[in-house]
Amino acid sequence: EETKPFTLDELDQMISIQSALTETLRMRSESLIARDVVEDCVLDLKMLGAKQYSVQKGSRVVIYPSMLHYDDSVFREPGSFHWDRFLPDGSGRKPTFEKDGRIIAAPVKAFGGGVSMCPGRKFASNEIKSFVAILFQHFELSIQPSSSESVPQPPKVDHSRLGLGIVLPVDDVLVEFKQRSC
């Protein structure tokens, strides 16, 4: 049976897959965001006890968004995967995330930010959602335990790529595919 491509409207309606994707990116994106300072300024980091730092023109500032991704004052149980963390509530309102009483407009920074935000982020998200939807239409999947486990465990990740994008698992992740009957 031939699978038809999804329309953009259908992809936008895949809110469960989008929530799981955003949660995956929150937990596994380890990119750094670097910016060159174009004029002397004072960086006011209220979240670090009202510390201020003088930053000189020509300096480079590097931000590590994953610190926010694992902040337990922003995310409940940040070390646990909750596929539904980013789902709208019963009335259709998207969840909000706060730090020190301030709403964080974009709590997951997997695609960078500002003028250098990844221009292909929507395309990449739609490709992933399409793949996952087609995969689940045709297969039942289950993660299998390794030979040393009786129950599957979350994969250990290789932090040697810290700052370079998506962190990869240290070992293979064993997945069983069972074709669905049509």
Coordinates of N, CA, C and O in Angstrom, one line a residue:
E1 N 0.8 -1.2 0.0 CA 0.0 0.0 0.0 C 0.9 1.2 0.0 O 1.8 1.4 0.8
E2 N 0.6 2.2 -0.9 CA 1.4 3.4 -1.0 C 1.0 4.4 0.1 O -0.2 4.5 0.4
T3 N 2.0 5.0 0.6 CA 1.7 6.0 1.7 C 1.7 7.4 1.0 O 2.7 7.7 0.3
K4 N 0.7 8.2 1.2 CA 0.6 9.5 0.7 C 1.4 10.5 1.5 O 1.4 10.3 2.8
P5 N 1.9 11.5 0.9 CA 2.6 12.5 1.7 C 1.6 13.3 2.6 O 0.4 13.4 2.3
F6 N 2.1 13.7 3.7 CA 1.3 14.5 4.6 C 1.2 16.0 4.1 O 2.2 16.5 3.6
T7 N 0.1 16.6 4.3 CA 0.0 18.1 4.0 C 0.6 18.8 5.2 O 0.8 18.3 6.3
L8 N 0.9 20.1 5.0 CA 1.5 20.9 6.1 C 0.5 21.1 7.2 O 0.8 21.1 8.4
D9 N -0.8 21.1 6.9 CA -1.9 21.2 7.9 C -1.9 19.9 8.7 O -2.0 20.0 10.0
E10 N -1.8 18.8 8.1 CA -1.7 17.5 8.8 C -0.5 17.4 9.7 O -0.6 17.0 10.9
L11 N 0.6 17.9 9.2 CA 1.9 17.9 10.1 C 1.7 18.8 11.3 O 2.1 18.5 12.4
D12 N 1.1 20.0 11.1 CA 0.8 20.9 12.2 C -0.1 20.3 13.2 O -0.1 20.7 14.4
Q13 N -1.0 19.4 12.8 CA -1.9 18.8 13.8 C -1.3 17.6 14.5 O -1.9 17.1 15.4
M14 N -0.1 17.2 14.2 CA 0.6 16.1 14.9 C 1.2 16.6 16.2 O 2.4 16.6 16.4
I15 N 0.4 17.1 17.1 CA 0.9 17.7 18.4 C 1.5 16.7 19.3 O 2.4 17.1 20.0
S16 N 1.1 15.5 19.3 CA 1.7 14.5 20.2 C 3.2 14.2 19.7 O 4.1 14.1 20.5
I17 N 3.3 14.0 18.4 CA 4.6 13.8 17.9 C 5.5 15.0 18.1 O 6.7 14.9 18.4
Q18 N 5.0 16.2 17.9 CA 5.7 17.4 18.1 C 6.2 17.6 19.5 O 7.3 17.9 19.8
S19 N 5.3 17.2 20.5 CA 5.7 17.3 21.9 C 6.8 16.3 22.2 O 7.8 16.7 22.9
A20 N 6.7 15.1 21.7 CA 7.8 14.1 21.9 C 9.1 14.5 21.2 O 10.1 14.3 21.8
L21 N 9.0 15.1 20.1 CA 10.2 15.6 19.4 C 10.8 16.8 20.2 O 12.0 16.8 20.4
T22 N 10.0 17.7 20.7 CA 10.6 18.8 21.4 C 11.2 18.3 22.7 O 12.3 18.7 23.1
E23 N 10.6 17.3 23.4 CA 11.2 16.7 24.6 C 12.5 16.0 24.3 O 13.4 16.1 25.0
T24 N 12.5 15.3 23.1 CA 13.8 14.7 22.7 C 14.9 15.7 22.5 O 16.0 15.5 22.9
L25 N 14.5 16.8 21.8 CA 15.5 17.8 21.6 C 16.0 18.5 22.9 O 17.1 18.8 23.0
R26 N 15.0 18.6 23.8 CA 15.4 19.2 25.1 C 16.4 18.4 25.8 O 17.4 18.9 26.4
M27 N 16.2 17.1 25.7 CA 17.1 16.2 26.4 C 18.4 15.8 25.7 O 19.4 15.4 26.3
R28 N 18.4 15.9 24.4 CA 19.6 15.5 23.6 C 20.3 16.5 22.8 O 21.4 16.2 22.2
S29 N 19.8 17.7 22.7 CA 20.6 18.7 22.0 C 21.6 19.4 23.0 O 21.2 19.8 24.0
E30 N 22.8 19.4 22.6 CA 23.9 20.0 23.4 C 24.7 21.0 22.7 O 25.9 21.1 22.9
S31 N 24.0 21.8 21.9 CA 24.7 22.8 21.1 C 25.1 24.0 21.9 O 24.5 24.4 22.9
L32 N 26.2 24.7 21.5 CA 26.6 26.0 22.1 C 26.1 27.1 21.2 O 26.1 26.9 19.9
I33 N 25.8 28.2 21.7 CA 25.5 29.4 20.9 C 26.5 30.4 21.2 O 26.7 30.8 22.4
A34 N 27.3 30.9 20.2 CA 28.3 31.8 20.4 C 28.0 33.1 19.7 O 27.4 33.1 18.6
R35 N 28.3 34.2 20.3 CA 28.1 35.6 19.7 C 29.3 36.4 20.0 O 29.9 36.4 21.0
D36 N 29.6 37.2 19.0 CA 30.7 38.2 19.1 C 30.1 39.5 19.7 O 29.0 39.9 19.2
V37 N 30.8 40.1 20.6 CA 30.3 41.3 21.2 C 30.8 42.5 20.3 O 31.9 42.7 20.0
V38 N 29.8 43.3 19.9 CA 30.1 44.4 18.9 C 30.3 45.7 19.6 O 30.8 46.7 19.0
E39 N 29.9 45.9 20.9 CA 30.2 47.1 21.7 C 30.3 46.7 23.1 O 29.7 45.7 23.6
D40 N 31.0 47.5 23.9 CA 31.2 47.3 25.3 C 29.8 47.3 25.9 O 28.9 48.1 25.5
C41 N 29.5 46.4 26.9 CA 28.2 46.3 27.5 C 28.4 45.7 28.9 O 29.4 45.2 29.3
V42 N 27.3 45.7 29.6 CA 27.2 45.0 30.9 C 26.2 43.9 30.8 O 25.0 44.2 30.4
L43 N 26.6 42.7 31.1 CA 25.7 41.6 31.1 C 25.2 41.4 32.5 O 25.9 41.1 33.4
D44 N 23.9 41.5 32.6 CA 23.2 41.4 33.9 C 22.6 40.0 34.0 O 21.6 39.7 33.4
L45 N 23.2 39.2 34.8 CA 22.7 37.8 35.0 C 21.9 37.7 36.3 O 22.5 37.2 37.3
K46 N 20.7 38.1 36.3 CA 19.9 38.1 37.6 C 19.8 36.7 38.1 O 19.7 36.5 39.3
M47 N 19.7 35.7 37.3 CA 19.5 34.4 37.7 C 20.7 33.9 38.5 O 20.6 32.9 39.2
L48 N 21.9 34.5 38.4 CA 23.1 34.1 39.2 C 23.3 35.0 40.3 O 24.5 35.4 40.6
G49 N 22.3 35.4 41.0 CA 22.4 36.2 42.2 C 22.7 37.7 41.9 O 23.5 38.3 42.6
A50 N 22.1 38.2 40.9 CA 22.3 39.7 40.5 C 23.7 40.0 40.2 O 24.1 41.1 40.5
K51 N 24.4 39.1 39.6 CA 25.8 39.4 39.2 C 25.8 40.2 37.9 O 25.0 39.9 37.0
Q52 N 26.7 41.1 37.7 CA 26.9 41.9 36.5 C 28.3 41.7 36.0 O 29.2 41.6 36.8
Y53 N 28.4 41.5 34.7 CA 29.7 41.3 34.1 C 30.0 42.4 33.0 O 29.1 42.6 32.2
S54 N 31.1 43.0 33.0 CA 31.5 43.9 32.0 C 32.1 43.1 30.8 O 33.0 42.3 31.0
V55 N 31.5 43.3 29.6 CA 32.0 42.5 28.5 C 32.5 43.5 27.4 O 31.8 44.5 27.1
Q56 N 33.7 43.3 27.0 CA 34.3 44.3 26.1 C 34.1 43.9 24.6 O 34.0 42.7 24.3
K57 N 34.0 44.9 23.8 CA 33.9 44.8 22.4 C 35.0 43.8 21.9 O 36.1 43.9 22.3
G58 N 34.6 42.9 21.0 CA 35.6 42.0 20.5 C 35.6 40.6 21.2 O 36.2 39.7 20.8
S59 N 35.0 40.6 22.4 CA 34.9 39.4 23.2 C 33.9 38.4 22.5 O 33.1 38.8 21.6
R60 N 33.9 37.2 22.9 CA 33.0 36.2 22.4 C 32.2 35.7 23.6 O 32.8 35.3 24.6
V61 N 30.9 35.7 23.6 CA 30.0 35.2 24.6 C 29.5 33.8 24.1 O 29.0 33.8 23.0
V62 N 29.6 32.8 25.0 CA 29.1 31.5 24.6 C 28.0 31.1 25.6 O 28.1 31.2 26.8
I63 N 26.8 30.7 25.0 CA 25.7 30.3 25.8 C 25.5 28.8 25.7 O 25.6 28.2 24.6
Y64 N 25.2 28.1 26.8 CA 25.0 26.7 26.8 C 23.5 26.4 27.1 O 23.2 26.3 28.3
P65 N 22.6 26.4 26.1 CA 21.2 26.2 26.4 C 20.8 25.0 27.2 O 19.8 25.0 27.9
S66 N 21.6 24.0 27.2 CA 21.3 22.7 27.9 C 21.2 23.0 29.4 O 20.6 22.2 30.1
M67 N 21.9 24.0 29.9 CA 21.7 24.3 31.3 C 20.3 24.6 31.6 O 19.8 24.2 32.7
L68 N 19.6 25.3 30.7 CA 18.2 25.6 30.9 C 17.4 24.4 30.7 O 16.4 24.1 31.5
H69 N 17.7 23.5 29.8 CA 17.0 22.3 29.4 C 16.9 21.4 30.6 O 16.0 20.6 30.7
Y70 N 17.9 21.4 31.5 CA 17.9 20.5 32.7 C 17.7 21.3 34.0 O 18.0 20.8 35.1
D71 N 17.2 22.5 34.0 CA 16.9 23.3 35.2 C 15.6 22.8 35.8 O 14.6 23.0 35.2
D72 N 15.7 22.3 37.0 CA 14.5 21.8 37.7 C 13.6 22.9 38.2 O 12.5 22.6 38.7
S73 N 14.0 24.1 38.2 CA 13.1 25.2 38.5 C 12.3 25.6 37.3 O 11.3 26.3 37.4
V74 N 12.6 25.1 36.1 CA 11.9 25.4 34.9 C 11.1 24.1 34.5 O 9.9 24.2 34.1
F75 N 11.7 23.0 34.5 CA 11.1 21.7 34.0 C 11.0 20.7 35.2 O 12.0 20.4 35.9
R76 N 9.8 20.2 35.4 CA 9.6 19.2 36.4 C 10.3 17.9 35.9 O 10.2 17.5 34.8
E77 N 11.0 17.3 36.9 CA 11.8 16.1 36.6 C 12.6 16.2 35.2 O 12.4 15.5 34.3
P78 N 13.5 17.2 35.2 CA 14.2 17.4 33.9 C 15.0 16.3 33.4 O 15.3 16.2 32.2
G79 N 15.4 15.4 34.2 CA 16.2 14.2 33.8 C 15.4 13.1 33.3 O 15.9 12.1 32.8
S80 N 14.0 13.2 33.3 CA 13.1 12.2 32.8 C 12.5 12.6 31.6 O 12.1 13.8 31.4
F81 N 12.3 11.6 30.7 CA 11.6 11.9 29.4 C 10.1 11.9 29.6 O 9.5 10.9 30.1
H82 N 9.4 13.0 29.3 CA 8.0 13.1 29.4 C 7.5 13.5 28.0 O 7.5 14.7 27.7
W83 N 7.1 12.6 27.2 CA 6.7 12.9 25.8 C 5.6 13.9 25.7 O 5.5 14.7 24.7
D84 N 4.8 14.1 26.8 CA 3.7 15.0 26.7 C 3.9 16.3 27.4 O 3.0 17.1 27.6
R85 N 5.2 16.6 27.7 CA 5.6 17.8 28.4 C 5.1 19.1 27.7 O 4.8 20.1 28.3
F86 N 5.1 19.0 26.4 CA 4.8 20.2 25.6 C 3.4 20.2 24.9 O 3.2 21.1 24.1
L87 N 2.6 19.3 25.4 CA 1.2 19.3 24.9 C 0.4 20.4 25.4 O 0.6 20.8 26.6
P88 N -0.5 20.9 24.6 CA -1.5 21.9 25.1 C -2.4 21.3 26.2 O -2.6 20.1 26.2
D89 N -2.9 22.1 27.1 CA -3.8 21.6 28.1 C -5.2 21.4 27.5 O -5.4 21.6 26.3
G90 N -6.2 21.0 28.3 CA -7.5 20.6 27.8 C -8.2 21.8 27.1 O -9.0 21.5 26.2
S91 N -7.8 23.0 27.4 CA -8.5 24.2 26.7 C -7.7 24.6 25.5 O -8.0 25.6 24.9
G92 N -6.6 23.9 25.2 CA -5.8 24.2 24.0 C -4.6 25.2 24.2 O -3.9 25.5 23.3
R93 N -4.4 25.6 25.5 CA -3.3 26.5 25.8 C -2.0 25.7 25.9 O -1.9 24.7 26.5
K94 N -1.0 26.3 25.2 CA 0.3 25.7 25.2 C 0.9 25.9 26.7 O 0.6 26.9 27.3
P95 N 1.7 24.9 27.1 CA 2.3 25.1 28.4 C 3.3 26.3 28.5 O 3.9 26.6 27.5
T96 N 3.4 26.9 29.6 CA 4.4 27.9 29.8 C 5.4 27.5 30.8 O 5.1 26.7 31.7
F97 N 6.6 28.0 30.6 CA 7.7 27.6 31.5 C 8.3 28.9 32.0 O 8.5 29.9 31.3
E98 N 8.6 29.0 33.3 CA 9.1 30.2 34.0 C 10.4 29.9 34.7 O 10.7 28.8 35.1
K99 N 11.1 31.0 34.9 CA 12.3 31.0 35.7 C 12.3 32.3 36.5 O 12.2 33.4 35.9
D100 N 12.4 32.2 37.8 CA 12.4 33.4 38.6 C 11.2 34.4 38.3 O 11.3 35.6 38.3
G101 N 10.0 33.7 38.1 CA 8.8 34.5 37.8 C 8.7 35.1 36.4 O 7.7 35.8 36.1
R102 N 9.6 34.8 35.6 CA 9.6 35.3 34.2 C 9.3 34.2 33.2 O 10.0 33.1 33.3
I103 N 8.4 34.4 32.3 CA 8.1 33.4 31.3 C 9.2 33.3 30.3 O 9.7 34.3 29.8
I104 N 9.6 32.1 30.0 CA 10.6 31.8 29.0 C 9.9 31.5 27.7 O 9.2 30.5 27.5
A105 N 10.0 32.4 26.7 CA 9.3 32.3 25.5 C 9.7 31.1 24.7 O 8.8 30.4 24.1
A106 N 10.9 30.7 24.7 CA 11.4 29.5 23.9 C 12.3 28.7 24.8 O 13.5 28.9 24.9
P107 N 11.7 27.8 25.6 CA 12.4 27.1 26.6 C 13.4 26.0 26.1 O 14.2 25.5 26.8
V108 N 13.2 25.6 24.8 CA 14.1 24.7 24.2 C 14.8 25.4 23.0 O 14.2 25.9 22.1
K109 N 16.1 25.4 23.1 CA 16.9 26.1 22.1 C 17.7 25.1 21.2 O 18.9 25.2 21.1
A110 N 17.1 24.1 20.6 CA 17.8 23.1 19.9 C 18.3 23.6 18.5 O 19.2 23.1 17.9
F111 N 17.6 24.7 18.0 CA 18.0 25.2 16.7 C 18.6 26.6 16.7 O 18.6 27.3 15.8
G112 N 19.2 26.9 17.9 CA 19.9 28.2 18.0 C 18.8 29.3 18.3 O 17.7 29.0 18.8
G113 N 19.2 30.5 18.0 CA 18.3 31.7 18.3 C 18.7 32.9 17.5 O 19.8 33.0 17.0
G114 N 17.8 33.9 17.5 CA 18.1 35.1 16.9 C 18.3 35.0 15.4 O 17.7 34.1 14.7
V115 N 19.1 35.9 14.8 CA 19.3 35.9 13.3 C 20.0 34.7 12.8 O 19.8 34.4 11.6
S116 N 20.7 34.0 13.6 CA 21.4 32.8 13.1 C 20.6 31.5 13.5 O 21.2 30.4 13.4
M117 N 19.3 31.6 13.9 CA 18.5 30.4 14.1 C 18.5 29.6 12.8 O 18.4 30.1 11.7
C118 N 18.5 28.3 13.0 CA 18.6 27.4 11.8 C 17.4 27.6 10.9 O 16.2 27.5 11.3
P119 N 17.7 28.0 9.6 CA 16.6 28.3 8.7 C 15.8 27.0 8.3 O 14.7 27.1 7.8
G120 N 16.4 25.9 8.5 CA 15.7 24.6 8.1 C 15.0 23.9 9.3 O 14.6 22.8 9.1
R121 N 14.8 24.6 10.4 CA 14.2 24.0 11.6 C 12.8 23.4 11.3 O 12.5 22.3 11.8
K122 N 12.0 24.2 10.6 CA 10.6 23.7 10.3 C 10.6 22.5 9.4 O 9.9 21.5 9.6
F123 N 11.5 22.6 8.4 CA 11.6 21.5 7.4 C 12.1 20.2 8.2 O 11.5 19.2 8.0
A124 N 13.1 20.4 9.0 CA 13.7 19.2 9.8 C 12.6 18.6 10.7 O 12.4 17.4 10.7
S125 N 11.9 19.5 11.4 CA 10.8 19.0 12.3 C 9.7 18.3 11.5 O 9.3 17.2 11.9
N126 N 9.3 18.8 10.3 CA 8.3 18.1 9.5 C 8.8 16.8 8.9 O 8.0 15.9 8.8
E127 N 10.1 16.7 8.6 CA 10.6 15.5 8.1 C 10.6 14.4 9.2 O 10.2 13.3 8.9
I128 N 11.0 14.8 10.4 CA 11.0 13.9 11.5 C 9.6 13.4 11.8 O 9.3 12.2 12.0
K129 N 8.6 14.4 11.9 CA 7.2 14.0 12.2 C 6.7 13.1 11.1 O 6.0 12.1 11.4
S130 N 7.0 13.4 9.9 CA 6.5 12.5 8.8 C 7.1 11.1 8.9 O 6.3 10.1 8.8
F131 N 8.4 11.0 9.2 CA 9.0 9.7 9.3 C 8.4 8.9 10.5 O 8.0 7.7 10.4
V132 N 8.2 9.6 11.6 CA 7.7 8.9 12.8 C 6.3 8.5 12.6 O 5.9 7.3 12.9
A133 N 5.4 9.3 12.0 CA 4.0 9.0 11.7 C 3.9 7.8 10.8 O 3.2 6.8 11.0
I134 N 4.7 7.8 9.7 CA 4.7 6.6 8.8 C 5.2 5.4 9.5 O 4.7 4.3 9.3
L135 N 6.3 5.5 10.3 CA 6.8 4.4 11.0 C 5.8 3.7 11.9 O 5.6 2.5 11.9
F136 N 5.1 4.6 12.6 CA 4.0 4.0 13.6 C 2.8 3.6 12.8 O 2.0 2.8 13.4
Q137 N 2.5 4.1 11.6 CA 1.4 3.5 10.9 C 1.7 2.1 10.4 O 0.7 1.3 10.4
H138 N 2.9 1.7 10.2 CA 3.2 0.4 9.6 C 3.9 -0.5 10.6 O 3.9 -1.7 10.3
F139 N 4.4 0.0 11.7 CA 5.1 -0.9 12.7 C 4.7 -0.7 14.1 O 4.4 0.5 14.5
E140 N 4.8 -1.7 14.9 CA 4.8 -1.6 16.4 C 6.3 -1.7 16.8 O 7.0 -2.5 16.3
L141 N 6.7 -0.7 17.6 CA 8.1 -0.7 18.0 C 8.2 -0.9 19.5 O 7.4 -0.4 20.3
S142 N 9.3 -1.6 19.9 CA 9.6 -1.7 21.4 C 11.1 -1.8 21.5 O 11.8 -2.4 20.8
I143 N 11.5 -1.0 22.5 CA 13.0 -1.0 22.9 C 13.2 -2.3 23.6 O 12.5 -2.7 24.6
Q144 N 14.3 -3.0 23.3 CA 14.7 -4.3 23.9 C 15.8 -4.1 24.8 O 16.7 -3.2 24.6
P145 N 15.9 -4.9 25.9 CA 17.0 -4.8 26.8 C 18.3 -5.3 26.1 O 18.2 -6.2 25.2
S146 N 19.4 -4.8 26.5 CA 20.7 -5.3 26.1 C 20.9 -6.7 26.7 O 20.2 -7.1 27.6
S147 N 22.0 -7.3 26.3 CA 22.2 -8.7 26.8 C 22.5 -8.7 28.3 O 22.3 -9.7 29.0
S148 N 22.9 -7.5 28.9 CA 23.2 -7.4 30.3 C 22.1 -6.9 31.1 O 22.2 -6.7 32.3
E149 N 20.9 -6.6 30.5 CA 19.8 -6.1 31.2 C 18.6 -7.0 31.1 O 18.4 -7.8 30.2
S150 N 17.7 -6.9 32.1 CA 16.5 -7.7 32.0 C 15.3 -6.8 31.6 O 14.3 -7.2 31.0
V151 N 15.5 -5.5 31.8 CA 14.5 -4.5 31.5 C 15.3 -3.4 30.7 O 16.3 -3.0 31.1
P152 N 14.7 -2.9 29.6 CA 15.4 -1.8 28.8 C 15.7 -0.6 29.7 O 14.8 -0.2 30.5
Q153 N 16.8 0.0 29.6 CA 17.2 1.2 30.3 C 17.4 2.3 29.4 O 17.7 2.1 28.2
P154 N 17.2 3.6 29.8 CA 17.5 4.7 28.9 C 19.0 4.6 28.5 O 19.9 4.2 29.2
P155 N 19.2 4.9 27.2 CA 20.6 4.8 26.7 C 21.6 5.8 27.4 O 21.2 6.9 27.6
K156 N 22.8 5.3 27.7 CA 23.8 6.3 28.1 C 24.3 7.1 26.9 O 24.4 6.5 25.8
V157 N 24.6 8.3 27.1 CA 24.9 9.2 26.0 C 26.4 9.5 26.1 O 27.0 9.5 27.1
D158 N 27.0 9.8 24.9 CA 28.4 10.1 24.7 C 28.5 11.7 24.8 O 28.1 12.4 23.9
H159 N 29.0 12.1 26.0 CA 29.1 13.6 26.2 C 30.4 14.2 25.6 O 30.7 15.4 25.8
S160 N 31.2 13.4 24.8 CA 32.4 13.9 24.2 C 32.0 14.9 23.1 O 32.9 15.6 22.7
R161 N 30.8 14.9 22.6 CA 30.4 15.8 21.6 C 29.7 17.0 22.2 O 29.0 17.8 21.5
L162 N 29.8 17.2 23.4 CA 29.2 18.4 24.1 C 29.5 19.7 23.4 O 30.6 20.0 23.0
G163 N 28.4 20.4 23.1 CA 28.5 21.6 22.4 C 28.4 21.5 20.8 O 28.4 22.5 20.1
L164 N 28.3 20.3 20.3 CA 28.4 20.1 18.9 C 27.1 19.6 18.3 O 27.1 19.1 17.2
G165 N 26.0 19.7 19.0 CA 24.7 19.3 18.4 C 24.1 18.2 19.2 O 24.0 18.3 20.5
I166 N 23.5 17.2 18.6 CA 22.8 16.1 19.2 C 23.8 15.1 19.8 O 24.7 14.7 19.1
V167 N 23.6 14.8 21.1 CA 24.5 13.7 21.6 C 24.0 12.4 21.2 O 22.8 12.1 21.1
L168 N 24.9 11.5 21.0 CA 24.5 10.1 20.5 C 24.6 9.1 21.7 O 25.4 9.3 22.6
P169 N 23.9 8.0 21.5 CA 24.1 7.0 22.6 C 25.5 6.3 22.5 O 26.1 6.2 21.4
V170 N 26.0 5.9 23.6 CA 27.3 5.2 23.7 C 27.2 3.8 23.0 O 28.1 3.5 22.2
D171 N 26.1 3.1 23.2 CA 25.9 1.8 22.6 C 24.7 1.8 21.7 O 23.9 2.7 21.7
D172 N 24.6 0.7 20.9 CA 23.5 0.5 20.0 C 22.2 0.5 20.9 O 22.2 -0.1 22.0
V173 N 21.1 1.0 20.4 CA 19.8 0.9 21.0 C 19.1 -0.2 20.2 O 18.9 -0.1 19.0
L174 N 18.7 -1.3 20.9 CA 18.0 -2.4 20.3 C 16.5 -2.1 20.2 O 15.9 -1.9 21.2
V175 N 16.0 -2.1 19.0 CA 14.6 -1.9 18.8 C 14.0 -3.0 18.0 O 14.5 -3.4 17.0
E176 N 12.9 -3.5 18.5 CA 12.2 -4.6 17.7 C 11.0 -4.0 16.9 O 10.3 -3.1 17.5
F177 N 11.0 -4.3 15.7 CA 9.9 -3.8 14.8 C 9.0 -5.0 14.5 O 9.5 -6.1 14.0
K178 N 7.7 -4.8 14.6 CA 6.7 -5.8 14.2 C 5.7 -5.1 13.3 O 5.1 -4.1 13.6
Q179 N 5.6 -5.7 12.1 CA 4.8 -5.0 11.1 C 3.3 -5.2 11.5 O 2.9 -6.2 12.0
R180 N 2.6 -4.1 11.4 CA 1.2 -4.1 11.7 C 0.4 -4.8 10.6 O 0.8 -4.6 9.4
S181 N -0.6 -5.5 10.9 CA -1.5 -6.1 9.9 C -2.4 -5.0 9.3 O -2.9 -4.2 10.1
C182 N -2.6 -5.0 8.0 CA -3.4 -3.9 7.4 C -4.9 -4.2 7.5 O -5.4 -5.1 7.7

